[in-house]
């Protein structure tokens, strides 16, 4: 059966966006830097699919993530931010379950179906697991990932560690409670511009 | 000439202590976990020198740190916490400069001389550099490291990344300002229980 995965790019100081993120600037100031490994350093990323822009080993890491992901759970904020920039064919190509307090009808865009879930993270995960079959369920970004980590529902962390100190932004790891969560490193791929780390959560 | 180094063990969620640190519990709750790689998992560490307890590759990493360090700058709080547990022969064996607002006479304990500096981080660094000669100056822990990073006086970060989420404690990277600081990864040693990362600060 599939696993529940948090898969995000993080600065050495723990941020997944730069400072002052907003609807207009979803990655905050300088936050695009975190995705240089995906976009090969290309600065104009409009209309560029993350599925095809990474090169070499980074491309393999990304291909593997896309191939093994069978469903995604995200927060409503991330959906609202992404809806426009993702355009007619959002890059997921798997069922996406959006956690929200405000019901909305299921919509299909290109190869991606978005279903809005109002009855909590466990319900969303149940539906995502059913949709994913043997594949993994990806949960994120930070706020949603934190809820699943806190509920001890995450199996693996796939962290793409980027060599920069951003100094501010959205922190990936906070609000986790103060009970330590032991991890086991299960894979490390060292590249010049990013270190791909994989951890299993010990339960 | 020597470099200015921050060298600390950090959890994946960015902490160098566990939650609720205090004079009595300087590493916070569960924070000793961060130093398992140094003490080989030994739980009673009283009277155990970090200089001799690590094994294999971890020992090499630690030996190298001791051999290349010519002086240390630390905060008064860390000195106050350590003074007793360090005993008659604190593990530094190099001149230590303690940043403080309250003057105190230089003291010698075993092979370590402690000098108290009241006129700021630049003065402390100048004295530490003079004492270190061609060797490196180590600055820490978190609060002092942050001051030197913010002042762009740090050359390298040596981070021993420990596979645990502590959920709270003293964060290594905060209060750095929001100007991004680009790093270059210069070394990575992958071990099962810790990942030794080394970054150069791009100035």
XYZ file of C-alpha atoms in Angstrom:
406
model
C 0.000 0.000 0.000
C 1.033 3.566 -0.514
C 2.739 5.827 1.986
C 1.939 9.298 3.246
C 4.703 11.659 2.164
C 5.742 15.222 2.891
C 7.880 16.325 -0.063
C 9.141 19.917 0.029
C 12.155 22.089 -0.717
C 13.550 23.718 2.412
C 16.305 26.233 3.113
C 18.991 25.341 5.665
C 17.172 27.642 8.086
C 13.954 25.688 7.651
C 11.824 27.830 5.353
C 9.751 26.716 2.359
C 9.117 30.313 1.240
C 11.034 33.549 1.603
C 9.847 36.398 3.856
C 6.569 38.277 3.298
C 4.666 35.700 1.296
C 1.258 36.751 0.014
C -1.313 35.824 -2.619
C 0.642 37.938 -5.093
C 4.010 36.578 -3.982
C 3.275 33.002 -2.901
C 6.914 32.016 -2.447
C 7.779 35.226 -0.603
C 10.830 37.367 -1.329
C 13.577 35.255 -2.862
C 11.658 32.025 -2.302
C 12.000 30.930 -5.940
C 15.597 30.183 -5.008
C 14.290 27.044 -3.273
C 13.133 25.672 -6.613
C 16.227 26.439 -8.669
C 17.021 22.722 -8.620
C 13.675 22.080 -10.320
C 13.874 24.849 -12.887
C 17.589 24.559 -13.602
C 18.170 28.135 -12.510
C 15.808 29.525 -15.198
C 14.430 32.766 -13.807
C 11.273 33.153 -15.946
C 9.190 30.190 -14.885
C 5.770 31.212 -16.201
C 4.457 28.491 -18.432
C 7.350 26.200 -17.464
C 6.293 22.803 -16.153
C 8.267 21.417 -13.217
C 7.701 18.037 -14.867
C 10.069 18.763 -17.721
C 12.447 21.483 -16.612
C 14.741 19.732 -14.126
C 17.883 18.145 -15.488
C 20.007 15.065 -14.789
C 19.795 13.667 -11.260
C 17.341 16.338 -10.167
C 15.090 15.270 -13.024
C 15.266 11.666 -11.816
C 14.298 12.695 -8.284
C 11.366 14.688 -9.629
C 10.268 11.989 -12.080
C 10.271 9.471 -9.258
C 8.135 11.756 -7.100
C 5.585 12.225 -9.870
C 5.532 8.510 -10.741
C 5.029 7.306 -7.180
C 2.419 9.885 -6.167
C -1.178 8.750 -6.556
C -3.002 11.608 -4.837
C -2.303 14.937 -3.166
C -3.824 16.648 -0.120
C -3.352 20.407 0.120
C -4.801 23.374 1.996
C -7.324 25.769 0.559
C -4.856 28.639 0.665
C -2.414 26.832 -1.562
C -5.184 25.975 -3.995
C -6.376 29.594 -4.100
C -2.838 30.802 -4.720
C -2.135 28.196 -7.372
C -5.410 28.131 -9.272
C -4.506 30.898 -11.678
C -0.747 30.318 -12.220
C -1.300 26.574 -12.742
C -3.392 27.425 -15.819
C -5.466 24.901 -17.773
C -3.349 21.898 -16.861
C -2.111 22.007 -13.258
C 1.025 19.886 -12.835
C -0.452 17.269 -10.474
C -2.168 14.852 -12.897
C -3.535 12.925 -9.896
C -6.625 13.503 -7.751
C -6.119 16.469 -5.429
C -8.041 16.812 -2.170
C -8.288 20.360 -0.864
C -8.891 20.870 2.864
C -11.309 23.741 3.327
C -13.994 25.152 5.579
C -15.959 26.376 2.562
C -17.524 23.668 0.388
C -17.060 23.944 -3.358
C -17.946 21.644 -6.216
C -15.381 19.252 -7.582
C -13.636 20.700 -10.614
C -11.518 19.164 -13.320
C -8.678 21.088 -14.917
C -6.655 19.329 -17.590
C -5.572 15.990 -16.113
C -6.207 17.026 -12.488
C -9.431 16.667 -10.483
C -9.814 18.861 -7.377
C -12.186 17.679 -4.631
C -12.942 19.935 -1.662
C -13.041 18.272 1.745
C -14.722 19.949 4.701
C -14.682 17.174 7.305
C -11.053 17.146 8.345
C -7.629 15.703 7.643
C -8.490 12.072 8.344
C -11.399 12.102 5.937
C -9.226 13.772 3.308
C -6.521 11.162 3.793
C -8.998 8.305 3.557
C -10.286 9.592 0.234
C -6.773 10.317 -1.006
C -5.620 6.793 -0.091
C -8.562 5.273 -1.941
C -7.760 7.385 -4.991
C -4.028 6.640 -4.824
C -4.351 2.862 -4.701
C -0.849 1.424 -4.294
C 0.782 4.785 -4.840
C 1.716 7.418 -2.272
C -0.290 10.323 -0.923
C 1.539 13.646 -0.878
C 0.522 16.082 1.882
C 1.525 19.762 1.923
C 2.457 22.503 2.012
C 3.611 23.520 5.495
C 0.368 23.946 7.417
C -1.204 20.753 6.099
C 2.044 18.814 6.463
C 2.254 19.962 10.088
C -1.268 18.743 10.819
C -0.503 15.298 9.421
C 2.875 15.063 11.157
C 1.284 16.050 14.478
C -1.401 13.404 13.994
C 1.375 10.832 13.372
C -0.068 10.058 9.945
C 3.074 10.789 7.903
C 5.312 7.889 6.872
C 8.169 9.682 5.124
C 9.742 13.113 4.793
C 11.389 13.906 1.477
C 13.334 17.097 2.073
C 15.214 18.885 -0.676
C 17.709 20.868 1.374
C 18.800 24.048 -0.385
C 22.045 25.779 0.636
C 20.676 29.173 1.564
C 19.617 31.031 4.699
C 16.405 32.882 3.782
C 16.038 34.581 7.161
C 12.240 34.451 7.120
C 9.175 32.963 5.492
C 6.957 29.982 6.162
C 8.676 27.418 8.359
C 8.156 23.801 7.420
C 8.632 22.345 10.888
C 6.719 24.088 13.630
C 3.558 23.574 15.687
C 4.460 19.891 15.914
C 3.986 19.579 19.669
C 6.943 18.885 21.920
C 6.959 15.104 21.842
C 10.136 14.229 19.880
C 9.593 12.376 16.630
C 12.445 10.032 15.814
C 13.398 9.653 12.149
C 15.525 7.241 10.204
C 17.419 8.523 7.201
C 16.663 6.130 4.348
C 18.195 7.911 1.372
C 20.520 10.775 0.582
C 21.372 12.057 -2.871
C 24.078 14.667 -2.829
C 24.146 17.179 -5.647
C 26.006 20.481 -5.848
C 22.875 22.650 -5.677
C 20.632 20.589 -3.387
C 20.764 17.620 -1.024
C 17.840 15.245 -1.420
C 17.150 13.697 1.985
C 14.623 11.028 2.764
C 13.541 10.055 6.280
C 11.183 7.428 7.588
C 9.105 8.452 10.610
C 9.592 5.931 13.430
C 6.211 5.143 14.988
C 44.674 32.422 8.045
C 41.963 30.784 10.070
C 38.258 30.838 9.384
C 35.279 31.723 11.537
C 33.160 28.634 12.029
C 29.754 27.806 13.442
C 29.855 24.123 14.382
C 26.706 22.704 15.979
C 24.438 19.660 16.060
C 20.942 20.461 14.811
C 17.694 18.520 14.567
C 15.920 18.363 11.193
C 13.499 20.949 12.565
C 16.338 23.327 13.337
C 16.870 23.045 17.097
C 20.152 22.775 19.001
C 18.377 21.942 22.286
C 15.102 20.272 23.152
C 12.138 22.214 24.613
C 12.266 23.968 28.001
C 15.992 24.433 28.367
C 17.200 25.927 31.636
C 20.319 26.220 33.759
C 19.476 22.830 35.256
C 18.616 21.287 31.889
C 20.883 23.105 29.421
C 20.026 20.875 26.465
C 16.292 20.953 27.198
C 14.052 17.926 27.225
C 15.463 15.214 24.989
C 18.210 17.469 23.676
C 20.987 14.982 24.526
C 19.690 13.064 21.517
C 21.482 15.648 19.369
C 24.824 14.497 20.739
C 24.315 10.751 20.459
C 26.735 10.771 17.529
C 29.393 12.211 19.853
C 28.762 9.931 22.810
C 28.023 6.784 20.834
C 24.545 6.550 22.351
C 25.942 6.295 25.908
C 23.254 7.713 28.173
C 25.353 8.562 31.266
C 27.675 11.257 29.988
C 28.899 12.744 33.235
C 32.664 12.687 33.283
C 32.752 11.528 29.654
C 34.893 13.676 27.395
C 33.515 14.374 23.929
C 37.140 14.215 22.809
C 37.381 10.493 23.310
C 33.886 9.055 23.211
C 32.917 9.264 19.528
C 33.724 6.282 17.338
C 34.812 5.666 13.746
C 33.902 8.359 11.244
C 32.203 10.474 13.876
C 35.433 10.416 15.823
C 37.327 11.628 12.766
C 34.903 14.509 12.291
C 35.264 15.481 15.926
C 39.054 15.068 15.958
C 39.286 17.308 12.927
C 37.140 19.968 14.613
C 39.328 19.927 17.724
C 42.565 19.953 15.722
C 41.582 22.873 13.486
C 40.067 25.064 16.199
C 42.446 27.622 17.711
C 40.008 29.676 19.803
C 36.353 29.763 20.787
C 33.908 32.622 21.315
C 30.830 31.883 23.414
C 28.104 33.707 25.290
C 28.062 34.253 29.023
C 24.982 32.085 29.444
C 26.733 29.092 27.934
C 29.753 29.659 30.131
C 27.588 29.907 33.250
C 25.768 26.708 32.329
C 28.950 24.838 31.491
C 31.287 26.009 34.242
C 30.273 23.334 36.722
C 29.660 20.296 34.466
C 32.918 20.926 32.565
C 34.820 20.296 35.791
C 38.538 20.929 36.270
C 39.462 20.418 32.628
C 36.861 21.894 30.248
C 37.051 20.181 26.845
C 38.163 23.216 24.816
C 41.963 23.253 25.393
C 42.137 26.529 23.432
C 41.609 30.135 24.544
C 37.905 30.838 25.087
C 36.482 34.351 24.832
C 33.219 34.848 26.683
C 30.928 37.680 25.557
C 29.415 39.327 28.616
C 28.056 42.588 29.992
C 29.608 41.837 33.383
C 33.406 41.966 33.551
C 35.196 39.128 35.256
C 38.834 38.225 35.652
C 40.442 35.812 33.268
C 40.504 32.313 34.698
C 42.399 29.198 33.782
C 40.880 25.750 34.205
C 42.954 22.765 33.161
C 44.168 23.452 29.615
C 41.574 26.159 28.929
C 41.852 29.915 29.553
C 38.610 31.903 29.734
C 38.758 35.633 28.964
C 35.684 37.814 29.449
C 34.976 40.389 26.762
C 32.673 43.329 27.378
C 33.200 45.444 24.269
C 31.312 43.456 21.676
C 31.528 40.693 19.104
C 34.101 42.355 16.862
C 36.515 42.887 19.694
C 36.021 39.303 20.835
C 36.664 38.030 17.328
C 39.788 40.121 16.964
C 41.230 38.689 20.175
C 40.140 35.178 19.233
C 41.781 35.473 15.817
C 45.011 36.642 17.386
C 44.931 33.719 19.795
C 44.033 31.197 17.088
C 46.850 32.092 14.708
C 46.390 30.004 11.557
C 43.649 27.934 13.124
C 39.902 28.538 13.086
C 37.722 30.456 15.501
C 34.587 28.636 16.623
C 31.591 30.849 17.488
C 28.508 29.586 19.317
C 26.087 28.533 20.558
C 22.909 29.826 18.879
C 22.688 33.407 20.084
C 26.361 34.187 19.515
C 26.388 32.330 16.195
C 23.401 34.410 15.071
C 25.151 37.664 15.940
C 28.217 36.700 13.902
C 26.161 35.397 10.968
C 24.111 38.617 10.917
C 27.318 40.667 10.936
C 28.546 38.584 7.954
C 31.598 37.509 9.930
C 31.113 33.745 9.613
C 33.010 31.864 6.899
C 31.656 28.346 7.296
C 28.752 26.455 8.829
C 29.474 22.927 10.032
C 26.080 21.410 10.729
C 25.669 17.937 12.179
C 22.121 17.162 11.047
C 20.406 14.710 13.386
C 17.367 12.725 12.179
C 14.827 13.828 14.752
C 12.053 16.399 15.068
C 12.383 17.869 18.562
C 9.329 20.114 18.279
C 10.830 22.898 20.373
C 13.969 24.294 21.930
C 16.581 26.830 20.911
C 16.583 27.399 17.158
C 19.971 27.729 15.529
C 18.892 29.882 12.605
C 16.720 32.837 13.523
C 17.069 36.596 13.996
C 19.316 36.638 10.938
C 17.577 39.517 9.179
C 15.720 38.935 5.936
C 18.527 39.448 3.478
C 19.148 35.961 2.037
C 22.574 34.476 2.679
C 23.725 32.208 -0.099
C 25.758 29.146 0.887
C 27.871 26.665 -0.978
C 27.964 23.087 0.234
C 31.603 22.125 0.466
C 31.453 18.747 2.210
C 28.966 16.096 3.160
C 29.705 12.995 5.200
C 26.767 10.636 5.348
C 26.525 8.339 8.343
C 23.543 6.349 9.550
C 22.972 8.422 12.683
C 23.996 11.890 11.510
C 24.784 13.809 8.335
C 27.813 16.059 8.616
C 27.251 19.055 6.353
C 29.680 21.823 5.648
C 28.774 25.084 3.915
C 30.810 28.103 2.889
C 29.087 31.464 3.294
C 29.131 33.353 -0.018
C 30.024 36.973 0.662
